[in-house]
Structures are given as structure tokens and as C-alpha cells.
């Protein structure tokens, strides 16, 4: 069951006399969502819609308060309409109108309290925003769905993050006449919320949505040069150091593996470096490396056309790293962070690299190319070597690297590979705290045999069999640094064909939340 009452809000339901304690504003292309934290409870906030939670048939504390204020009309209707409060199930009820009082209550189902996790609250935030916008309200107040399992800070953070991620839309290239281009505005009050947590959620969600925007851009617009321009603009805006190399500098630096991949495209490559320096530099330097293939046709080992459809997402690792830098610049943790992106396009032309070519990487190691579609590891090899030589103490690298990882873990879970157990655990725990799903896969050294080349030092694939393809890719990358390295294969979760619990189809911004969590871990609250 949903929506017992259809209505047309906005024009009828106006309100006056509110005073925000904190204003957080997020705007995407056409939806503008403003979050406001309040100390008051839902029934005290004069918004036209009051949202309260129902845990599998049981009212939350805030729902009970609202119910009492309105002479138990909510509980009576709930029973009468057999409303259960399964997750996402909503019931819209009118409230007898008084001055500055809500006109409607929205019961929001959260499912059974037993077994609930903070992820429930995050998903509730996303669903809630979509539901409120769908109902046509321009303003609402919601509780933060405390359950006893997590505190006010956690719930405020998760609800705000979910709302801002769920409110993301992508329709930049729809013409203004299209109905979906209609601007939606929503002001959402978070009752009894922790203001600082909401503030932080806004920074992180905005960074995730920034990464989504980059992934969603079509590849004719987001060329390597354009990616570099956007990274520079972002760095300048937020006070990060930035350096961009063009194709000549890339060649002169000796990045032969990266350049080999890039050489077939009319859109020249760029090597992008961003640096965040804390106010009092102490401790580790962490390097983030993101795969930046703005399009992957497969090269001469050409992908069938259906497999090319989603390949604008092959720069999702880069988008994630840039998104994370955006949040880091605002959150200012006490750790130095350096981001590296080798941006290129994997194309076919008379100048493109061939199967059997031998490339000399920045490390000096020679690589025999057996498959031009295994291009990501070639670009990453040089980026990892460079990050290492620049003084990284530990490296996290993210890439849409292998279809094999998608076969192993599906579209929701990233593969985590670590050459150092401690660093691997640190990243894995950060992902858990961030609510992003990663699963550790082995760096089985026996498979390194498969990458032995009779011509060069190493080959980029192990030939006809696809068995263990995610692992051999990780082993290949690990040949280019002795430093602690975590490789996250995000080929599955970086891009979603369908809309999902935290947003629409397209780029997901997967990994931004994990990186921010990882880099801020040393931060005092
Ligand atoms: N960009 C692809 C991997 C990919 C697949 C990303 C599906 C997102 C969704 C990568 O460059 C690639 O083509 N990898 C090959 C490697 C193989 C040739 C060893 C693959 O997975 O087939
Ligand atoms: Zn490829
Ligand atoms: Zn690729």
C-alpha cells in the first residue's frame, strides 16, 4: 500500500516563521535539495509535511509524539488501512490543520527493527526524498530514524547522505523542452539532527555526485584533456596543488606503457596530479591512483559493440579519486594526499598500438602486449610507479579493470587486492564504515607464472583463458611497486544499468565514501 491520499501541495500549503539553525544546500542539475538541521522534533517544525518512521508496525518515538498531538488519528488510520511499515512503504495522512502545523503526515516504513543497520537509514533517506518530490511537496520535516542501534550523529549522517545521493539526477543533455528538465526544489528539515554530521554528509555526498557527473558525461565531451581541465578547475577552486602533463611531457617522462595505450587516439592523453597538503604535515603520504580511460573500445582487440556501451565508465576510478580529493580539500584531514590519473582513450587508428607490441614502462620493465583491451593495467603501471617514486607511503588504486571481477562478485561488490595485509584491512574497514561493499580476493602468487613472456619482462594478459582474470590483473599491477598497495577493482559497482537504492542508473560514485573514510580516519571528530 502507498499514498492513501492524493493531493496537490505547494500552492495550498505555505508556511511562515521558521528559523534555521544550520543551512546545507545541495544542487544537482535540475533538482535542488536543501537540508536544514533543527533541534526541534518533527511535530514542532512548521513544515507542510511531517515524516515519521514506523518500524514494522510500531511507531517511532517521534511518530508517537505526533500521534498524541493529533488525538491518535495516525495510529487509528494505520490500523484501519492495515499499514505494516515494511521498508519503503509509505502512508500519507491529512492532519487537522492548525496555524503553523503540518498539513500532512507521511508514515515511512522502515521494516523490522531487529537486524536493522545504518544502511537502512541511508536508503530511507534516498527513498524519502524521491517519495516527497513525487508527492509534490516543496518542504517537509523528517525525523532521523533513530533505532537504539546507532546514535543521533550516525543517523543524522546516514539520513542526510542518503537523501543527497537519492536526490541526484542526470539530465544535462535533455533539451529544456523535455518534461524531465523541470526544476524541482525541496527543502527538507532534519528534526533533532546533529548539525555537524549533516554538514559532513553534505560534503561527502556532493563529492560522490561530482564523481557521478564525470562518469555520466559522454566520451565525446569528457576527453582526457577535458577531464584534466575539470580536475584543474576543481583544484583551483578548492586550493589543491595541480599539475597536468600533455602527451609530449608524458613521453619525455618515460611513461611508455601509458603512452602506448594513448597513441591511437586523436584525443591526446593527459597525466593529472593533484596534491592536498595538511596544515601541519606529519605522518604518512597516501597516494590515490584512478584508472582514467575516457573510453575503452578495446583497441585492436576490439570489444563487441554491446560491450562498448558502458565503456564511458572506464574513467570511474579517476572520477572517484577526483571526487575524494574534492571532499578532502573541504574536510582538511591531517594526512598528505596525492592523486594521480593517467587519462587516455583506447582507440583504433593507424597510430594505435598492436597486439605483440613491446612497451617500455616508466619502471624500465618491458611489457609484451597480448591484448590491447587489457589497457587499464598498462596506464596504471606507470601511474603507480610514478606515485611510488614521488614518495607515497601507501597507495590505493581504483579501476574498472576486469570483467572477470564482475563475474566473480557481481555488480554490487568491488574486489579488494592487497600486497600488504595491514593496509588491506585498513581500506576494508574504511569501506565497511562507509557502507560500500568490498570483498577481499587473493593475490595468488602461483598465477604470476601466467604473465611470463618469452619476449619481454612481463606480458599484459595470460592468453586465451579468462580464468582468474581479476587476480592476474592485480598481480600485474603489484609488479610496479614495493609499497603497500591496495587495488580495488570497481568494474561491477562503478556503473549501474538500472536505478538503485541510492540513485539513478549511470555512474554511482562508488569508492568516494570509502576513500574519504580512510583518509579522515586519523581525524579527531
Ligand atoms: N574496461 C575493461 C573492464 C570492464 C569490464 C569495465 C566491464 C567495466 C565493465 C577492461 O579494460 C577490459 O577490457 N578488461 C579485459 C581484460 C582481458 C582482456 C584480460 C576484460 O575484462 O575482458
Ligand atoms: Zn579494456
Ligand atoms: Zn578498460
Coordinates of C-alpha atoms and ligand atoms in Angstrom, one line a residue:
X1 CA 0.0 0.0 0.0
X2 CA 1.1 3.5 -0.6
X3 CA -0.3 7.0 -0.6
X4 CA -3.8 6.8 0.8
X5 CA -4.5 10.3 -0.2
X6 CA -3.5 12.0 -3.4
X7 CA -3.1 15.7 -3.2
X8 CA -1.6 18.8 -4.7
X9 CA 0.6 20.6 -2.3
X10 CA 2.8 23.6 -2.8
X11 CA 0.3 26.2 -3.8
X12 CA -2.1 25.4 -0.9
X13 CA 0.4 24.7 1.8
X14 CA 2.5 27.7 2.6
X15 CA 4.3 28.4 5.8
X16 CA 6.0 31.2 7.7
X17 CA 8.1 31.9 10.7
X18 CA 10.8 29.3 10.6
X19 CA 14.4 29.9 11.6
X20 CA 17.1 27.5 10.5
X21 CA 19.9 26.5 12.9
X22 CA 22.0 25.2 10.0
X23 CA 21.7 25.5 6.3
X24 CA 23.0 22.9 4.0
X25 CA 22.3 23.3 0.3
X26 CA 22.9 20.8 -2.4
X27 CA 22.0 21.3 -6.0
X28 CA 22.3 19.0 -8.9
X29 CA 21.4 19.8 -12.4
X30 CA 17.7 20.1 -12.0
X31 CA 16.9 19.0 -8.5
X32 CA 17.7 21.4 -5.7
X33 CA 17.6 19.8 -2.3
X34 CA 18.3 21.9 0.8
X35 CA 18.8 20.2 4.1
X36 CA 18.3 22.1 7.3
X37 CA 19.1 20.7 10.7
X38 CA 16.8 21.6 13.5
X39 CA 16.9 20.9 17.3
X40 CA 13.2 20.7 17.4
X41 CA 11.2 17.5 17.0
X42 CA 9.1 16.8 13.9
X43 CA 5.8 18.0 15.4
X44 CA 7.4 21.3 16.3
X45 CA 8.6 22.2 12.8
X46 CA 6.1 24.2 10.8
X47 CA 6.5 22.4 7.5
X48 CA 3.5 21.2 5.5
X49 CA 4.6 17.6 5.7
X50 CA 5.8 15.7 8.8
X51 CA 7.6 12.4 8.1
X52 CA 7.8 9.9 10.9
X53 CA 9.0 6.3 11.0
X54 CA 7.2 3.1 11.5
X55 CA 9.3 0.1 12.4
X56 CA 7.4 -2.9 11.1
X57 CA 4.0 -1.8 12.5
X58 CA 5.5 0.0 15.5
X59 CA 5.6 3.8 15.8
X60 CA 8.9 5.5 16.4
X61 CA 9.1 7.9 19.4
X62 CA 8.6 10.9 17.0
X63 CA 5.6 9.2 15.4
X64 CA 4.1 8.6 18.9
X65 CA 4.5 12.3 19.7
X66 CA 2.8 13.4 16.5
X67 CA 0.1 10.8 17.0
X68 CA -0.6 12.1 20.5
X69 CA -0.7 15.7 19.3
X70 CA -3.3 14.7 16.7
X71 CA -5.6 12.7 19.0
X72 CA -4.3 9.3 17.9
X73 CA -5.6 9.8 14.4
X74 CA -2.4 8.4 12.9
X75 CA -2.5 5.1 14.8
X76 CA -6.2 4.8 14.1
X77 CA -5.7 5.2 10.4
X78 CA -2.7 2.9 10.4
X79 CA -4.8 0.1 11.8
X80 CA -7.8 0.8 9.6
X81 CA -5.7 0.7 6.4
X82 CA -3.7 -2.3 7.6
X83 CA -0.5 -0.4 7.1
X84 CA 2.5 -2.6 8.0
X85 CA 5.5 -0.3 7.7
X86 CA 7.6 -2.6 5.5
X87 CA 10.7 -0.9 4.3
X88 CA 9.9 2.0 1.9
X89 CA 6.1 1.5 2.3
X90 CA 4.5 4.9 2.9
X91 CA 1.1 6.2 4.0
X92 CA 0.1 9.8 3.6
X93 CA -2.4 11.1 6.1
X94 CA -4.0 14.6 6.5
X95 CA -3.7 16.3 9.9
X96 CA -6.3 18.5 11.2
X97 CA -5.0 22.0 10.3
X98 CA -3.8 24.4 12.9
X99 CA -1.7 27.5 12.4
X100 CA 1.9 26.7 11.6
X101 CA 1.2 23.0 12.0
X102 CA 1.9 20.3 9.4
X103 CA -0.9 19.7 7.0
X104 CA 0.1 16.1 6.3
X105 CA 1.9 13.3 8.0
X106 CA 3.8 10.7 6.0
X107 CA 4.3 7.4 7.7
X108 CA 7.6 6.0 6.4
X109 CA 8.0 2.2 6.8
X110 CA 11.5 1.1 7.9
X111 CA 10.9 -2.6 8.2
X112 CA 11.5 -4.6 11.4
X113 CA 13.8 -3.0 14.0
X114 CA 15.6 -6.3 14.6
X115 CA 18.5 -6.7 12.1
X116 CA 18.4 -3.0 11.1
X117 CA 21.7 -1.4 10.1
X118 CA 22.7 2.2 9.5
X119 CA 22.4 1.3 5.8
X120 CA 18.6 1.2 6.3
X121 CA 18.7 4.8 7.3
X122 CA 20.8 5.8 4.4
X123 CA 18.5 4.0 2.0
X124 CA 15.5 5.5 3.8
X125 CA 16.9 9.0 3.1
X126 CA 17.2 8.3 -0.6
X127 CA 13.7 6.8 -0.9
X128 CA 12.2 9.5 1.2
X129 CA 13.5 12.3 -0.9
X130 CA 12.2 10.6 -4.1
X131 CA 8.8 10.0 -2.4
X132 CA 8.4 13.6 -1.2
X133 CA 9.4 15.0 -4.6
X134 CA 7.0 12.6 -6.3
X135 CA 4.1 13.8 -4.0
X136 CA 4.9 17.3 -5.0
X137 CA 5.8 18.8 -1.6
X138 CA 8.4 21.6 -1.7
X139 CA 9.1 21.4 2.0
X140 CA 9.0 18.7 4.7
X141 CA 10.3 17.8 8.1
X142 CA 11.6 14.3 8.9
X143 CA 12.9 12.5 11.9
X144 CA 16.3 10.8 11.6
X145 CA 15.0 7.3 12.3
X146 CA 17.0 6.6 15.5
X147 CA 16.7 2.9 16.5
X148 CA 18.8 2.4 19.6
X149 CA 21.4 0.6 17.5
X150 CA 23.1 3.8 16.4
X151 CA 23.3 7.3 17.8
X152 CA 22.0 10.7 16.7
X153 CA 25.2 11.5 14.9
X154 CA 25.3 8.4 12.8
X155 CA 21.6 8.5 12.0
X156 CA 21.8 12.2 11.0
X157 CA 24.8 11.5 8.8
X158 CA 23.3 8.5 7.1
X159 CA 19.9 10.1 6.5
X160 CA 21.4 13.2 5.1
X161 CA 23.9 11.3 2.9
X162 CA 21.1 9.0 1.6
X163 CA 18.8 12.0 0.9
X164 CA 21.5 13.9 -1.1
X165 CA 22.5 10.8 -3.0
X166 CA 18.9 9.7 -3.7
X167 CA 18.1 13.2 -4.9
X168 CA 20.8 13.1 -7.6
X169 CA 19.6 13.5 -11.2
X170 CA 21.4 13.5 -14.5
X171 CA 19.7 15.2 -17.4
X172 CA 22.2 17.7 -18.6
X173 CA 21.7 16.7 -22.2
X174 CA 17.9 16.7 -22.3
X175 CA 16.7 19.8 -24.0
X176 CA 14.8 22.4 -21.9
X177 CA 11.5 21.4 -23.5
X178 CA 11.7 17.9 -22.1
X179 CA 9.4 17.5 -19.1
X180 CA 12.2 15.8 -17.0
X181 CA 14.1 19.1 -17.2
X182 CA 11.6 20.8 -14.9
X183 CA 13.4 22.2 -11.9
X184 CA 12.4 20.6 -8.6
X185 CA 13.1 22.3 -5.3
X186 CA 12.8 20.6 -2.0
X187 CA 13.6 21.9 1.5
X188 CA 14.0 19.1 4.0
X189 CA 14.2 19.7 7.7
X190 CA 16.0 17.1 9.8
X191 CA 14.4 17.1 13.2
X192 CA 16.6 16.6 16.3
X193 CA 19.6 16.2 14.0
X194 CA 23.3 16.6 14.7
X195 CA 24.2 19.6 12.6
X196 CA 28.0 18.8 12.2
X197 CA 27.1 15.3 10.9
X198 CA 24.7 16.7 8.3
X199 CA 27.4 19.2 7.3
X200 CA 29.9 16.4 6.7
X201 CA 27.3 14.3 4.8
X202 CA 26.7 17.2 2.5
X203 CA 30.4 17.4 1.7
X204 CA 30.8 13.7 1.0
X205 CA 27.5 13.3 -0.9
X206 CA 28.4 16.3 -3.1
X207 CA 31.8 14.7 -3.9
X208 CA 30.0 11.4 -4.8
X209 CA 27.6 13.3 -7.1
X210 CA 30.6 15.1 -8.6
X211 CA 32.1 11.7 -9.5
X212 CA 28.8 10.6 -10.9
X213 CA 28.6 13.6 -13.1
X214 CA 32.1 12.9 -14.5
X215 CA 31.2 9.3 -15.2
X216 CA 27.9 10.2 -16.8
X217 CA 29.4 12.8 -19.2
X218 CA 29.6 11.3 -22.8
X219 CA 33.0 10.4 -24.0
X220 CA 33.0 12.9 -26.9
X221 CA 32.7 15.7 -24.2
X222 CA 34.8 14.2 -21.5
X223 CA 38.1 13.6 -23.4
X224 CA 41.4 13.2 -21.5
X225 CA 42.0 17.0 -22.0
X226 CA 38.6 17.9 -20.7
X227 CA 39.0 15.6 -17.6
X228 CA 42.3 17.4 -16.9
X229 CA 40.6 20.8 -17.3
X230 CA 37.9 19.8 -14.9
X231 CA 40.4 18.5 -12.4
X232 CA 42.4 21.7 -12.6
X233 CA 39.3 23.9 -12.2
X234 CA 38.3 21.9 -9.1
X235 CA 41.8 22.1 -7.7
X236 CA 42.0 25.8 -8.2
X237 CA 38.5 26.3 -6.7
X238 CA 39.4 24.4 -3.6
X239 CA 43.1 25.3 -3.1
X240 CA 44.7 22.0 -4.1
X241 CA 48.0 21.9 -6.0
X242 CA 47.6 20.7 -9.5
X243 CA 49.9 19.7 -12.4
X244 CA 48.9 18.4 -15.8
X245 CA 51.2 16.9 -18.3
X246 CA 50.4 16.8 -22.1
X247 CA 51.4 14.0 -24.5
X248 CA 54.9 15.3 -25.0
X249 CA 55.7 15.5 -21.3
X250 CA 54.2 12.0 -20.8
X251 CA 56.6 10.6 -23.5
X252 CA 59.5 12.6 -22.2
X253 CA 58.9 11.3 -18.6
X254 CA 59.3 7.8 -20.0
X255 CA 55.7 6.6 -19.4
X256 CA 55.9 4.2 -22.4
X257 CA 53.2 1.8 -21.2
X258 CA 50.7 4.7 -20.6
X259 CA 51.6 6.3 -23.9
X260 CA 51.3 3.1 -25.8
X261 CA 47.7 2.8 -24.9
X262 CA 47.0 6.5 -25.7
X263 CA 48.9 6.8 -29.0
X264 CA 46.0 5.6 -31.2
X265 CA 43.6 8.4 -30.3
X266 CA 43.1 11.8 -31.9
X267 CA 42.3 13.0 -28.3
X268 CA 45.7 13.2 -26.7
X269 CA 46.4 11.8 -23.2
X270 CA 46.9 13.8 -20.0
X271 CA 48.7 12.9 -16.8
X272 CA 46.9 14.6 -13.9
X273 CA 48.4 15.2 -10.4
X274 CA 46.6 16.8 -7.5
X275 CA 48.1 17.3 -4.1
X276 CA 46.4 18.1 -0.8
X277 CA 48.8 19.2 2.0
X278 CA 47.5 19.4 5.6
X279 CA 48.2 22.4 7.7
X280 CA 50.7 20.6 9.9
X281 CA 52.2 17.9 7.7
X282 CA 53.1 14.8 9.8
X283 CA 52.7 11.2 9.2
X284 CA 52.0 9.3 6.0
X285 CA 51.7 10.4 2.4
X286 CA 48.9 8.5 0.8
X287 CA 48.6 8.2 -3.0
X288 CA 45.3 7.7 -4.8
X289 CA 45.5 6.3 -8.3
X290 CA 42.5 6.2 -10.6
X291 CA 42.0 4.5 -14.0
X292 CA 41.2 7.2 -16.4
X293 CA 40.2 5.7 -19.7
X294 CA 37.6 8.2 -21.0
X295 CA 36.6 5.5 -23.5
X296 CA 37.6 1.9 -24.0
X297 CA 36.9 0.4 -27.4
X298 CA 39.3 -2.4 -26.6
X299 CA 41.7 -1.2 -29.3
X300 CA 42.6 -3.8 -32.0
X301 CA 41.4 -6.5 -29.5
X302 CA 38.1 -4.8 -30.2
X303 CA 35.2 -5.2 -27.9
X304 CA 31.9 -6.3 -29.5
X305 CA 29.6 -3.2 -29.8
X306 CA 27.3 -4.2 -26.9
X307 CA 30.3 -4.4 -24.6
X308 CA 31.3 -0.9 -25.6
X309 CA 28.0 0.6 -24.5
X310 CA 29.0 1.2 -20.9
X311 CA 32.7 2.0 -21.6
X312 CA 32.4 5.7 -20.9
X313 CA 32.5 4.5 -17.3
X314 CA 36.2 3.3 -17.8
X315 CA 37.3 6.5 -16.1
X316 CA 35.2 5.9 -13.0
X317 CA 38.4 5.2 -10.9
X318 CA 39.6 8.7 -11.9
X319 CA 36.2 10.2 -11.1
X320 CA 36.3 8.6 -7.7
X321 CA 39.8 9.8 -6.9
X322 CA 38.9 13.4 -8.0
X323 CA 35.6 13.2 -6.0
X324 CA 37.6 12.1 -2.9
X325 CA 40.1 15.0 -3.4
X326 CA 37.2 17.4 -3.5
X327 CA 35.9 16.2 -0.2
X328 CA 39.4 16.0 1.3
X329 CA 40.0 19.7 0.3
X330 CA 37.0 20.6 2.3
X331 CA 37.4 18.3 5.3
X332 CA 41.1 19.0 5.7
X333 CA 42.3 15.8 7.4
X334 CA 45.8 15.6 8.8
X335 CA 47.3 13.4 6.1
X336 CA 49.0 14.3 2.8
X337 CA 47.1 13.0 -0.1
X338 CA 48.3 12.9 -3.7
X339 CA 46.1 11.9 -6.6
X340 CA 47.3 10.5 -9.9
X341 CA 45.3 10.0 -13.1
X342 CA 46.7 8.7 -16.4
X343 CA 43.9 9.8 -18.7
X344 CA 43.7 8.4 -22.2
X345 CA 41.3 6.9 -24.8
X346 CA 41.7 3.4 -26.1
X347 CA 41.1 3.7 -29.8
X348 CA 41.9 2.2 -33.2
X349 CA 43.8 4.0 -35.9
X350 CA 47.0 3.8 -37.9
X351 CA 48.9 5.0 -34.9
X352 CA 47.3 2.7 -32.4
X353 CA 49.3 0.1 -30.5
X354 CA 49.1 -3.5 -31.7
X355 CA 49.0 -7.0 -30.2
X356 CA 52.6 -8.1 -29.9
X357 CA 54.0 -4.6 -29.4
X358 CA 56.5 -4.3 -26.6
X359 CA 56.2 -1.2 -24.4
X360 CA 58.8 0.1 -22.0
X361 CA 57.2 1.2 -18.8
X362 CA 58.3 4.1 -16.6
X363 CA 59.8 1.4 -14.2
X364 CA 62.1 0.2 -17.0
X365 CA 60.2 -3.1 -17.2
X366 CA 59.3 -4.1 -20.7
X367 CA 55.7 -5.3 -21.4
X368 CA 54.5 -7.5 -24.2
X369 CA 51.0 -6.5 -25.2
X370 CA 49.0 -9.7 -25.9
X371 CA 45.6 -8.0 -25.7
X372 CA 45.0 -4.3 -26.3
X373 CA 41.8 -4.5 -24.3
X374 CA 43.9 -5.1 -21.2
X375 CA 44.9 -1.4 -21.4
X376 CA 44.0 -0.2 -17.9
X377 CA 46.9 -2.1 -16.3
X378 CA 49.3 -0.5 -18.7
X379 CA 48.2 3.0 -17.9
X380 CA 48.1 2.2 -14.2
X381 CA 51.5 0.6 -14.2
X382 CA 53.1 3.9 -15.0
X383 CA 50.9 5.9 -12.6
X384 CA 51.7 3.5 -9.8
X385 CA 55.5 3.7 -10.5
X386 CA 55.3 7.4 -10.5
X387 CA 53.2 7.6 -7.3
X388 CA 55.8 5.4 -5.6
X389 CA 58.7 7.4 -6.8
X390 CA 57.1 10.7 -5.7
X391 CA 57.2 9.4 -2.1
X392 CA 53.9 7.7 -1.4
X393 CA 54.0 5.6 1.8
X394 CA 50.9 3.7 0.8
X395 CA 48.8 3.5 -2.4
X396 CA 45.1 2.9 -3.1
X397 CA 44.3 2.4 -6.7
X398 CA 40.8 2.1 -8.1
X399 CA 39.9 0.8 -11.6
X400 CA 37.2 -0.6 -13.7
X401 CA 39.8 -3.2 -14.5
X402 CA 38.3 -6.6 -15.4
X403 CA 35.1 -8.2 -16.5
X404 CA 36.3 -11.2 -14.5
X405 CA 35.8 -9.3 -11.3
X406 CA 32.2 -8.7 -12.3
X407 CA 31.8 -12.4 -12.9
X408 CA 33.2 -13.2 -9.5
X409 CA 31.5 -10.6 -7.3
X410 CA 28.6 -9.2 -9.4
X411 CA 27.6 -5.6 -9.8
X412 CA 27.4 -4.5 -6.2
X413 CA 30.7 -5.6 -4.7
X414 CA 34.2 -4.4 -5.5
X415 CA 37.2 -6.7 -5.4
X416 CA 39.9 -5.8 -3.0
X417 CA 43.5 -6.9 -3.5
X418 CA 46.4 -6.0 -1.2
X419 CA 50.1 -6.8 -1.2
X420 CA 50.2 -5.8 2.5
X421 CA 47.6 -7.3 4.9
X422 CA 47.5 -4.3 7.2
X423 CA 46.9 -1.7 4.5
X424 CA 44.3 -4.1 3.0
X425 CA 42.5 -4.3 6.4
X426 CA 42.6 -0.5 6.8
X427 CA 40.9 0.0 3.5
X428 CA 38.4 -2.8 4.0
X429 CA 37.4 -1.4 7.4
X430 CA 37.0 2.1 5.9
X431 CA 34.7 0.6 3.2
X432 CA 32.7 -1.1 5.9
X433 CA 32.3 2.1 7.9
X434 CA 31.3 4.0 4.7
X435 CA 28.7 1.4 3.8
X436 CA 30.4 0.4 0.5
X437 CA 30.7 -3.3 -0.3
X438 CA 34.2 -4.7 -1.0
X439 CA 35.4 -8.3 -0.8
X440 CA 39.0 -9.4 -0.4
X441 CA 40.3 -11.6 -3.2
X442 CA 43.7 -13.3 -3.2
X443 CA 46.9 -12.2 -4.8
X444 CA 47.8 -15.8 -5.6
X445 CA 51.5 -15.7 -6.5
X446 CA 51.4 -19.0 -8.3
X447 CA 49.5 -17.3 -11.1
X448 CA 52.3 -14.9 -11.7
X449 CA 53.8 -17.6 -13.9
X450 CA 50.9 -17.0 -16.3
X451 CA 52.3 -13.5 -17.0
X452 CA 55.8 -14.7 -18.0
X453 CA 56.7 -13.5 -21.5
X454 CA 59.3 -15.1 -23.8
X455 CA 59.9 -11.7 -25.4
X456 CA 59.7 -9.1 -22.7
X457 CA 59.9 -8.9 -18.9
X458 CA 56.1 -9.5 -18.5
X459 CA 53.0 -9.8 -20.7
X460 CA 49.8 -7.9 -20.1
X461 CA 47.4 -10.9 -20.2
X462 CA 47.7 -14.6 -19.8
X463 CA 46.3 -15.5 -23.2
X464 CA 43.2 -17.3 -24.2
X465 CA 41.8 -18.4 -20.8
X466 CA 39.9 -15.9 -18.7
X467 CA 40.3 -17.9 -15.5
X468 CA 41.5 -15.8 -12.6
X469 CA 41.5 -12.7 -14.7
X470 CA 40.9 -10.3 -11.8
X471 CA 43.7 -11.9 -9.9
X472 CA 46.3 -11.8 -12.7
X473 CA 45.4 -8.1 -13.3
X474 CA 46.1 -7.4 -9.7
X475 CA 49.4 -9.3 -9.8
X476 CA 50.4 -7.3 -12.8
X477 CA 49.8 -4.0 -11.0
X478 CA 51.7 -5.2 -8.0
X479 CA 54.8 -5.7 -10.1
X480 CA 55.2 -1.9 -10.3
X481 CA 55.6 -1.0 -6.6
X482 CA 57.1 -2.4 -3.4
X483 CA 55.0 0.0 -1.3
X484 CA 51.8 -1.1 0.4
X485 CA 49.3 -1.2 -2.5
X486 CA 45.5 -1.8 -2.4
X487 CA 43.9 -2.4 -5.7
X488 CA 40.1 -2.0 -5.8
X489 CA 38.5 -3.5 -9.0
X490 CA 35.3 -1.5 -9.3
X491 CA 34.2 -2.8 -12.7
X492 CA 31.0 -4.0 -11.2
X493 CA 29.8 -1.3 -8.8
X494 CA 31.1 1.8 -10.6
X495 CA 28.2 1.9 -13.1
X496 CA 24.7 0.8 -12.8
X497 CA 22.5 -0.1 -15.7
X498 CA 19.4 0.4 -13.6
X499 CA 18.3 2.8 -10.9
X500 CA 19.3 1.6 -7.4
X501 CA 18.7 2.2 -3.8
X502 CA 20.9 5.3 -3.6
X503 CA 20.4 6.8 -7.0
X504 CA 19.6 6.6 -10.7
X505 CA 21.1 4.5 -13.5
X506 CA 24.6 5.6 -14.5
X507 CA 27.8 6.4 -12.6
X508 CA 27.4 5.5 -8.9
X509 CA 30.5 7.4 -7.5
X510 CA 31.5 4.1 -5.8
X511 CA 34.6 4.4 -3.7
X512 CA 34.4 8.1 -2.8
X513 CA 32.9 7.4 0.6
X514 CA 35.5 4.7 1.3
X515 CA 38.4 6.9 0.4
X516 CA 37.1 9.8 2.5
X517 CA 36.5 7.5 5.4
X518 CA 40.0 6.1 5.0
X519 CA 41.8 9.4 4.8
X520 CA 39.8 11.0 7.6
X521 CA 40.2 8.1 10.0
X522 CA 43.1 9.7 11.9
X523 CA 40.9 12.8 12.3
X524 CA 39.5 13.7 15.7
X525 CA 35.7 14.2 15.4
Ligands
LIG1 N1 37.4 -1.7 -19.1 C1 37.5 -3.1 -19.1 C2 36.9 -3.8 -18.0 C3 35.4 -3.6 -17.7 C4 34.5 -4.6 -18.0 C5 35.0 -2.5 -17.0 C6 33.2 -4.5 -17.7 C7 33.6 -2.3 -16.7 C8 32.7 -3.3 -17.0 C9 39.0 -3.5 -19.3 O1 39.8 -2.6 -19.9 C10 39.0 -4.8 -20.1 O2 38.5 -4.7 -21.2 N2 39.5 -5.9 -19.5 C11 39.5 -7.1 -20.2 C12 40.8 -7.8 -19.8 C13 41.1 -9.0 -20.6 C14 41.4 -8.6 -22.0 C15 42.3 -9.7 -20.0 C16 38.3 -7.9 -19.7 O3 37.9 -7.9 -18.6 O4 37.7 -8.6 -20.6
LIG2 ZN1 39.8 -2.8 -22.0
LIG3 ZN1 39.3 -0.6 -19.7

